[in-house]
Amino acid sequence: MLNSVNPGKPPRDSEAVDGRRRRLTAEDRRKQLVGIGLMMLRTQPIHELSIDAVAAEAGISRGLLFHYFPTKRDFYVEVMSAAGRRLLRVTKPDPALPADEQLRQMLLTFVAFVTRRRDSYISFVRGAAGGDVFVVEVYAATRAGLTTRVLDLLAEPTQEPASPIRMTVHAWLAYVEDLTIEWSGLPEHARPSSPDDLVDHTIAALHALRSL
Amino acid sequence: MLNSVNPGKPPRDSEAVDGRRRRLTAEDRRKQLVGIGLMMLRTQPIHELSIDAVAAEAGISRGLLFHYFPTKRDFYVEVMSAAGRRLLRVTKPDPALPADEQLRQMLLTFVAFVTRRRDSYISFVRGAAGGDVFVVEVYAATRAGLTTRVLDLLAEPTQEPASPIRMTVHAWLAYVEDLTIEWSGLPEHARPSSPDDLVDHTIAALHALRSL
DNA sequence: TCACGCTATTGAGCATTGCTCAGTAGGTGC
DNA sequence: GCACCTACTGAGCAATGCTCAATAGCGTGA
């Protein structure tokens, strides 16, 4: 697991294939490291991301990682943040469609996204935190982004965080998330409905909750 | 932070006030340590619970903690598990009441519980995991316990995990949880409703979701 | 093409912390 | 009072987060 000698293993990256240092721009290196973090997030909770492992994967020294990210926390806040942005990006609906179609599409994408990388997503939602204040914030920001988007699609331009409609939509997203996680955790043949039915259900739920 | 010398500090516990070892029964010691874990959970995420800190708080050596809990994970799974049991115990309704009253009471207690120790609860829900498989299971078991209880109160004795009604109730609990966390996060004067109204809303939501 | 400077990069080393283990000592039964 | 059981200690190891002085790619100007 140490990166210093690494005798038998093949070079992990484009790094140091000829034994010489490879010098990247600061930006490229940061991107590479965050990318590795995202990849490793798939198989392990964020807190078990060891700086050693990341550095080894990138083929660099531990010290360099601390050059870019002063603390481990800085690093994984960055990684979590990238994960959140990716979720928002992936589920962004096509603005050319009518609003209700956008909502459908967004939810379908969300279900597909969670299903495809379920463990990773759970790591994001829960492991996210680990109770860590900073990472909780990243998750909260992502959720808030989704909430705002849904409110827009509902033509409810409410912005105050404490407004009932916003709180309802926010909590409804928790409902959708839980349902999706549970649903995608079932083996395919045991799922009581298709993704489309699932999405239909959540949309119906949204309208029902809204009119309470 | 070391517990070995500890010159100026007052004795932290009933331990070693006279410099002599204090020998507890295995059961008492375990209870004490889990209790300390629960207490510390209030102020810090579970993963940052250091064995050193717990041992110091208990006035014992690090070694002893490992005598009772082979790994750190064993320890905090135990702590989380105790937290889950406490939640279930506290929110257990009075079986003498009619079913809908039991549900009300349970939800009111839940809201009060979360409001009172919000950080601790968030640590449990999210930090819970940290993505750690074992701790996720503890949380899942707690949630499953609540779900079963609600199903009973609804006179829906469904037990298959994949049944639609069970999944709905499970996800509804996520809805309730999110709403409660957000609600209790607002300063008291900014809350858009009383606890009773909040509970009424969630009950209405349950019935609406159920009949979709 | 070559020296120069900026900074990306290294690697030794420190402190903390999870964990092990051989040995010590408090309490209980005979 | 002796002996046994086991709660308990503390030294020490390995892994890991983090620091820092030194090194060496790579772009730039002459």
XYZ file of C-alpha atoms (C1' of nucleotides) in Angstrom:
484
model
C 0.000 0.000 0.000
C 3.022 2.222 0.231
C 3.862 4.199 -2.791
C 7.523 4.746 -2.241
C 9.007 1.643 -3.761
C 6.236 -0.176 -5.543
C 8.417 -2.767 -7.170
C 6.248 -5.338 -8.923
C 3.240 -3.273 -9.802
C 2.644 -1.742 -13.185
C 2.664 2.026 -13.359
C -0.782 3.107 -12.287
C -1.075 6.112 -14.420
C 0.680 8.156 -16.992
C 2.917 9.098 -14.108
C 6.519 8.223 -13.868
C 6.458 5.513 -16.474
C 10.090 6.148 -17.147
C 11.038 6.759 -13.565
C 11.191 10.477 -14.081
C 8.996 13.002 -12.407
C 6.011 14.111 -14.348
C 5.091 17.685 -13.804
C 1.460 18.680 -14.373
C -0.132 22.071 -14.079
C -1.731 22.748 -10.739
C -5.189 22.615 -12.264
C -4.636 19.323 -14.021
C -3.265 17.740 -10.916
C -6.187 18.898 -8.830
C -8.625 17.540 -11.363
C -6.818 14.254 -11.482
C -6.847 13.890 -7.698
C -10.508 14.788 -7.353
C -11.258 12.337 -10.156
C -9.459 9.591 -8.288
C -11.380 10.503 -5.172
C -14.665 10.189 -7.030
C -13.624 6.834 -8.388
C -12.603 5.502 -5.001
C -15.795 6.815 -3.492
C -17.509 4.123 -5.495
C -16.033 1.343 -3.445
C -15.443 2.839 -0.036
C -16.915 5.395 2.310
C -15.321 8.781 2.145
C -13.716 8.569 5.554
C -11.765 5.522 4.622
C -10.253 7.305 1.697
C -6.649 7.248 2.770
C -4.324 9.882 1.507
C -1.784 7.145 0.929
C -4.109 5.232 -1.332
C -5.051 8.263 -3.371
C -1.443 9.323 -3.749
C -0.428 5.832 -4.748
C -3.195 5.678 -7.318
C -2.033 8.958 -8.783
C 1.564 7.871 -8.611
C 2.643 10.826 -6.528
C 4.010 11.364 -3.061
C 1.825 11.958 -0.047
C 3.411 15.332 0.378
C 2.104 16.586 -2.935
C -1.447 15.861 -2.019
C -1.054 18.084 0.987
C 0.357 20.734 -1.277
C -2.997 20.911 -3.053
C -5.311 20.104 -0.165
C -4.069 21.415 3.189
C -6.002 18.799 5.130
C -7.674 15.542 4.371
C -10.987 17.192 5.006
C -10.284 19.795 2.364
C -9.695 16.999 -0.037
C -12.821 15.087 0.573
C -15.024 18.109 0.824
C -13.772 18.825 -2.668
C -14.563 15.308 -3.768
C -18.028 15.336 -2.241
C -18.665 18.680 -3.761
C -17.736 17.357 -7.181
C -20.078 14.433 -6.628
C -22.895 16.835 -5.782
C -22.243 18.925 -8.847
C -22.252 15.831 -10.966
C -25.644 14.812 -9.636
C -27.053 18.246 -10.362
C -25.541 18.264 -13.809
C -26.731 14.793 -14.756
C -30.289 15.398 -13.625
C -30.643 18.747 -15.279
C -33.711 18.488 -17.506
C -34.105 19.769 -21.020
C -35.532 23.300 -20.697
C -37.203 22.990 -24.086
C -39.707 20.479 -22.722
C -42.890 21.426 -20.897
C -42.496 21.692 -17.141
C -44.193 18.434 -16.191
C -42.120 16.575 -18.749
C -38.996 18.136 -17.309
C -39.951 16.897 -13.896
C -40.542 13.392 -15.218
C -37.278 13.371 -17.035
C -35.409 14.642 -14.048
C -36.858 11.952 -11.826
C -36.193 9.206 -14.337
C -32.601 10.300 -14.600
C -32.350 10.455 -10.854
C -33.654 6.911 -10.472
C -31.283 5.665 -13.147
C -28.376 7.504 -11.560
C -29.001 6.080 -8.118
C -29.618 2.603 -9.473
C -26.424 2.586 -11.456
C -24.151 3.623 -8.626
C -26.159 2.831 -5.582
C -23.332 2.335 -3.116
C -21.654 5.449 -4.236
C -24.845 7.400 -3.825
C -25.487 6.042 -0.366
C -21.966 7.023 0.524
C -22.802 10.472 -0.682
C -26.077 10.761 1.193
C -25.069 9.315 4.479
C -21.375 8.655 4.480
C -21.429 12.056 3.064
C -21.730 13.352 6.440
C -20.152 11.077 8.891
C -21.550 13.949 10.819
C -18.836 16.130 9.430
C -20.233 19.641 9.357
C -18.596 20.625 6.109
C -19.756 17.600 4.228
C -23.254 17.898 5.601
C -23.260 21.330 4.088
C -22.256 20.011 0.714
C -25.106 17.554 0.810
C -27.538 20.183 2.031
C -26.499 22.465 -0.810
C -27.074 19.741 -3.362
C -30.483 18.983 -1.955
C -31.306 22.661 -1.898
C -30.338 22.890 -5.556
C -32.749 20.115 -6.449
C -35.454 21.706 -4.327
C -35.122 25.030 -6.066
C -35.257 23.347 -9.419
C -38.458 21.505 -8.563
C -40.025 24.668 -7.193
C -39.268 26.388 -10.464
C -40.905 23.598 -12.403
C -43.950 23.911 -10.181
C -44.011 27.619 -10.906
C -43.561 28.305 -7.220
C -40.819 30.881 -7.119
C -40.701 30.835 -3.342
C -37.258 31.358 -1.967
C -37.523 31.704 1.788
C -36.091 28.546 3.301
C -38.877 28.290 5.850
C -41.800 28.574 3.479
C -44.167 25.611 3.750
C -44.072 24.763 0.079
C -40.297 24.709 0.052
C -40.137 22.529 3.124
C -42.670 20.178 1.604
C -40.737 19.827 -1.628
C -37.511 19.387 0.291
C -38.988 16.612 2.391
C -40.647 15.098 -0.654
C -37.163 14.755 -2.131
C -36.238 12.761 0.945
C -39.263 10.595 0.210
C -38.168 10.106 -3.381
C -34.634 9.383 -2.339
C -35.623 6.788 0.202
C -38.012 5.103 -2.177
C -35.384 5.027 -4.896
C -32.702 3.652 -2.635
C -34.953 0.913 -1.345
C -36.309 0.136 -4.792
C -32.880 -0.067 -6.370
C -31.692 -2.259 -3.537
C -34.077 -5.007 -4.542
C -32.947 -7.589 -7.072
C -34.345 -6.639 -10.434
C -37.021 -9.322 -10.597
C -38.297 -8.485 -7.114
C -39.011 -4.852 -7.803
C -42.718 -4.221 -7.471
C -42.784 -1.700 -10.293
C -40.958 -0.339 -13.304
C -38.896 2.823 -13.101
C -41.689 4.617 -14.931
C -44.276 3.512 -12.410
C -41.971 4.559 -9.625
C -41.605 8.008 -11.111
C -45.341 8.265 -11.707
C -45.899 7.423 -8.094
C -43.504 10.086 -6.861
C -45.110 12.711 -9.084
C -48.539 11.802 -7.779
C -47.108 11.993 -4.271
C -45.759 15.452 -4.944
C -49.131 16.749 -6.048
C -50.900 15.079 -3.176
C -48.490 16.552 -0.624
C -48.664 19.915 -2.230
C -52.395 20.176 -1.829
C -52.515 19.207 1.815
C -5.211 14.123 25.690
C -3.225 11.208 27.045
C -4.652 9.429 29.992
C -1.530 8.046 31.516
C -0.299 10.899 33.619
C -3.010 13.522 33.725
C -1.443 15.646 36.445
C -3.489 18.805 36.889
C -6.924 17.595 35.903
C -9.554 16.551 38.395
C -10.509 12.893 38.404
C -12.969 12.489 35.599
C -15.080 9.824 37.123
C -15.466 7.674 40.137
C -12.360 5.990 38.812
C -9.091 5.988 40.601
C -9.867 8.847 42.930
C -7.472 7.365 45.407
C -4.907 6.293 42.874
C -5.904 2.675 43.141
C -7.414 0.652 40.398
C -11.117 0.406 40.375
C -12.377 -2.923 39.233
C -15.896 -3.054 37.782
C -17.787 -6.047 36.550
C -17.543 -6.626 32.839
C -21.153 -5.640 32.354
C -20.858 -2.402 34.312
C -17.762 -1.408 32.430
C -19.371 -2.059 29.073
C -22.393 -0.018 30.050
C -20.214 2.793 31.256
C -18.215 2.874 28.033
C -21.266 2.770 25.790
C -22.786 5.514 27.923
C -19.723 7.664 27.407
C -19.920 6.947 23.691
C -23.536 8.114 23.609
C -22.641 11.235 25.485
C -19.752 12.084 23.189
C -21.904 11.387 20.174
C -23.777 14.509 21.122
C -20.869 16.749 20.305
C -18.957 14.922 17.626
C -19.540 12.568 14.720
C -19.078 8.952 15.537
C -15.940 8.515 13.467
C -14.134 11.142 15.389
C -14.774 9.329 18.604
C -11.225 8.531 19.558
C -10.516 5.558 21.714
C -8.112 7.714 23.658
C -10.775 10.252 24.496
C -13.261 7.639 25.603
C -10.705 5.834 27.707
C -9.593 9.088 29.285
C -13.166 10.018 30.058
C -13.689 6.680 31.731
C -10.374 6.927 33.506
C -9.064 3.669 32.112
C -6.281 2.624 29.799
C -6.698 2.304 26.074
C -5.913 -1.361 26.388
C -8.983 -2.057 28.459
C -11.283 -0.621 25.883
C -9.885 -3.084 23.405
C -10.480 -5.813 25.903
C -14.201 -5.127 25.671
C -14.447 -4.040 22.062
C -11.970 -5.798 19.783
C -11.983 -2.966 17.250
C -13.040 0.614 17.211
C -15.814 -0.330 14.857
C -17.177 -2.838 17.332
C -17.308 -0.077 19.850
C -19.161 2.431 17.817
C -21.517 -0.074 16.297
C -22.450 -0.809 19.882
C -22.899 2.879 20.597
C -24.990 3.481 17.503
C -27.028 0.459 18.274
C -27.742 1.775 21.742
C -28.756 5.089 20.205
C -31.174 3.292 17.886
C -32.682 1.301 20.728
C -33.108 4.465 22.716
C -35.006 6.083 19.874
C -37.295 3.091 19.566
C -37.838 2.969 23.292
C -38.577 6.653 23.679
C -41.064 6.760 20.820
C -42.937 3.652 21.846
C -46.580 4.694 22.172
C -48.992 3.733 24.896
C -50.769 0.587 23.641
C -53.848 1.428 25.687
C -54.679 4.335 23.395
C -56.582 3.986 20.129
C -54.374 3.425 17.108
C -54.588 6.896 15.630
C -53.788 8.427 18.980
C -50.781 6.153 19.302
C -49.541 7.356 15.946
C -49.977 10.973 16.983
C -48.212 10.418 20.235
C -45.372 8.609 18.584
C -44.854 11.403 16.085
C -45.005 14.078 18.743
C -42.408 12.266 20.765
C -40.288 11.842 17.693
C -40.413 15.541 16.896
C -39.566 16.414 20.488
C -36.737 13.909 20.529
C -35.157 15.227 17.346
C -35.646 18.827 18.410
C -34.009 18.284 21.743
C -30.874 16.617 20.461
C -30.786 17.611 16.872
C -27.065 17.357 16.254
C -26.908 14.029 17.903
C -29.765 12.777 15.776
C -28.214 14.030 12.573
C -25.035 12.270 13.575
C -27.089 9.162 13.976
C -28.900 9.436 10.668
C -26.081 10.451 8.453
C -22.882 10.212 10.377
C -24.472 7.006 11.285
C -23.338 5.646 8.112
C -20.189 7.281 7.083
C -20.914 4.639 4.528
C -19.837 2.066 7.035
C -21.775 -1.070 6.206
C -22.304 -2.134 9.788
C -23.577 1.202 10.949
C -25.837 1.562 7.948
C -27.371 -1.686 9.046
C -27.990 -0.384 12.518
C -29.759 2.609 11.086
C -31.719 0.486 8.634
C -32.821 -1.773 11.466
C -34.029 1.183 13.499
C -35.944 2.564 10.570
C -37.394 -0.863 9.872
C -38.535 -1.049 13.476
C -40.401 2.227 13.162
C -41.883 1.120 9.847
C -43.232 -2.087 11.303
C -44.725 -0.206 14.194
C -46.537 2.214 11.907
C -47.796 -0.627 9.733
C -49.231 -2.258 12.809
C -50.992 0.942 13.778
C -52.425 1.147 10.292
C -53.642 -2.431 10.648
C -51.493 -3.412 7.695
C -49.730 -6.517 8.861
C -47.638 -6.711 5.722
C -44.223 -8.079 6.303
C -42.553 -8.551 2.920
C -39.923 -5.872 2.591
C -40.841 -5.191 -1.028
C -44.563 -4.683 -0.536
C -45.744 -1.312 -1.828
C -47.383 -0.274 1.422
C -44.275 -1.034 3.406
C -42.070 0.870 1.009
C -44.449 3.792 1.119
C -44.445 3.920 4.906
C -40.685 3.540 4.975
C -40.224 6.431 2.575
C -42.843 8.456 4.404
C -40.665 8.136 7.486
C -37.873 9.691 5.464
C -40.292 12.486 4.657
C -41.156 12.948 8.316
C -37.532 12.842 9.313
C -36.485 15.423 6.788
C -39.335 17.724 7.681
C -38.560 17.403 11.362
C -34.863 18.039 10.898
C -35.488 21.120 8.796
C -38.220 22.365 11.090
C -36.166 21.930 14.221
C -33.242 23.619 12.541
C -35.155 26.884 12.343
C -34.959 29.324 15.226
C -38.056 28.892 17.314
C -39.790 32.087 16.228
C -39.230 31.334 12.547
C -40.950 27.979 12.557
C -43.978 28.150 10.311
C -46.067 25.889 12.518
C -46.415 24.353 15.944
C -45.255 20.811 16.659
C -48.899 19.775 16.656
C -49.498 21.240 13.244
C -46.365 19.562 11.994
C -47.575 16.211 13.246
C -51.028 16.793 11.793
C -49.432 17.514 8.474
C -47.390 14.317 8.511
C -50.424 12.248 9.410
C -52.386 13.791 6.581
C -49.421 13.080 4.328
C -49.395 9.457 5.382
C -53.030 8.979 4.502
C -52.642 10.817 1.233
C -49.648 8.713 0.216
C -51.348 5.552 1.301
C -54.286 6.078 -1.001
C -52.288 6.823 -4.128
C 20.489 26.617 -27.037
C 21.390 27.518 -22.598
C 20.962 29.518 -18.153
C 17.539 31.044 -14.841
C 13.586 31.199 -11.993
C 9.181 29.547 -10.627
C 6.894 26.061 -8.487
C 5.451 21.219 -8.850
C 7.252 17.502 -6.532
C 9.759 14.590 -3.277
C 10.874 12.121 0.960
C 12.408 12.126 5.551
C 10.359 12.646 9.764
C 6.866 13.932 13.600
C 2.553 13.155 16.332
C -1.517 10.794 16.745
C -4.162 6.823 16.928
C -5.956 2.098 16.194
C -4.458 -2.135 17.999
C -1.485 -6.135 20.401
C 0.282 -8.511 24.173
C 2.823 -9.907 28.091
C 2.488 -8.963 32.595
C 0.121 -6.921 37.067
C -3.169 -6.671 40.629
C -8.046 -6.456 42.595
C -11.695 -9.281 44.193
C -13.733 -13.771 45.472
C -14.049 -18.593 46.979
C -11.987 -22.199 49.593
C -4.418 -16.543 54.108
C -3.805 -18.831 49.699
C -4.944 -19.407 44.978
C -7.310 -18.508 41.007
C -9.761 -15.721 37.658
C -9.902 -11.916 34.978
C -10.197 -6.809 34.972
C -6.707 -3.887 34.000
C -2.160 -1.617 32.661
C 1.441 0.234 29.741
C 5.057 -0.352 26.514
C 5.377 -0.656 21.858
C 4.133 -1.440 16.694
C 2.128 0.061 12.261
C -0.610 3.082 9.746
C -1.799 7.615 8.716
C -2.594 12.700 8.769
C 0.513 16.387 8.219
C 5.131 19.509 7.900
C 9.062 21.213 5.692
C 13.462 21.801 3.633
C 15.452 20.314 -0.465
C 15.092 18.877 -5.455
C 14.106 18.998 -10.187
C 10.736 19.699 -14.343
C 9.375 23.128 -17.495
C 8.585 27.721 -19.526
C 11.003 32.056 -20.494
C 14.324 35.387 -22.046
C 18.722 36.220 -23.948
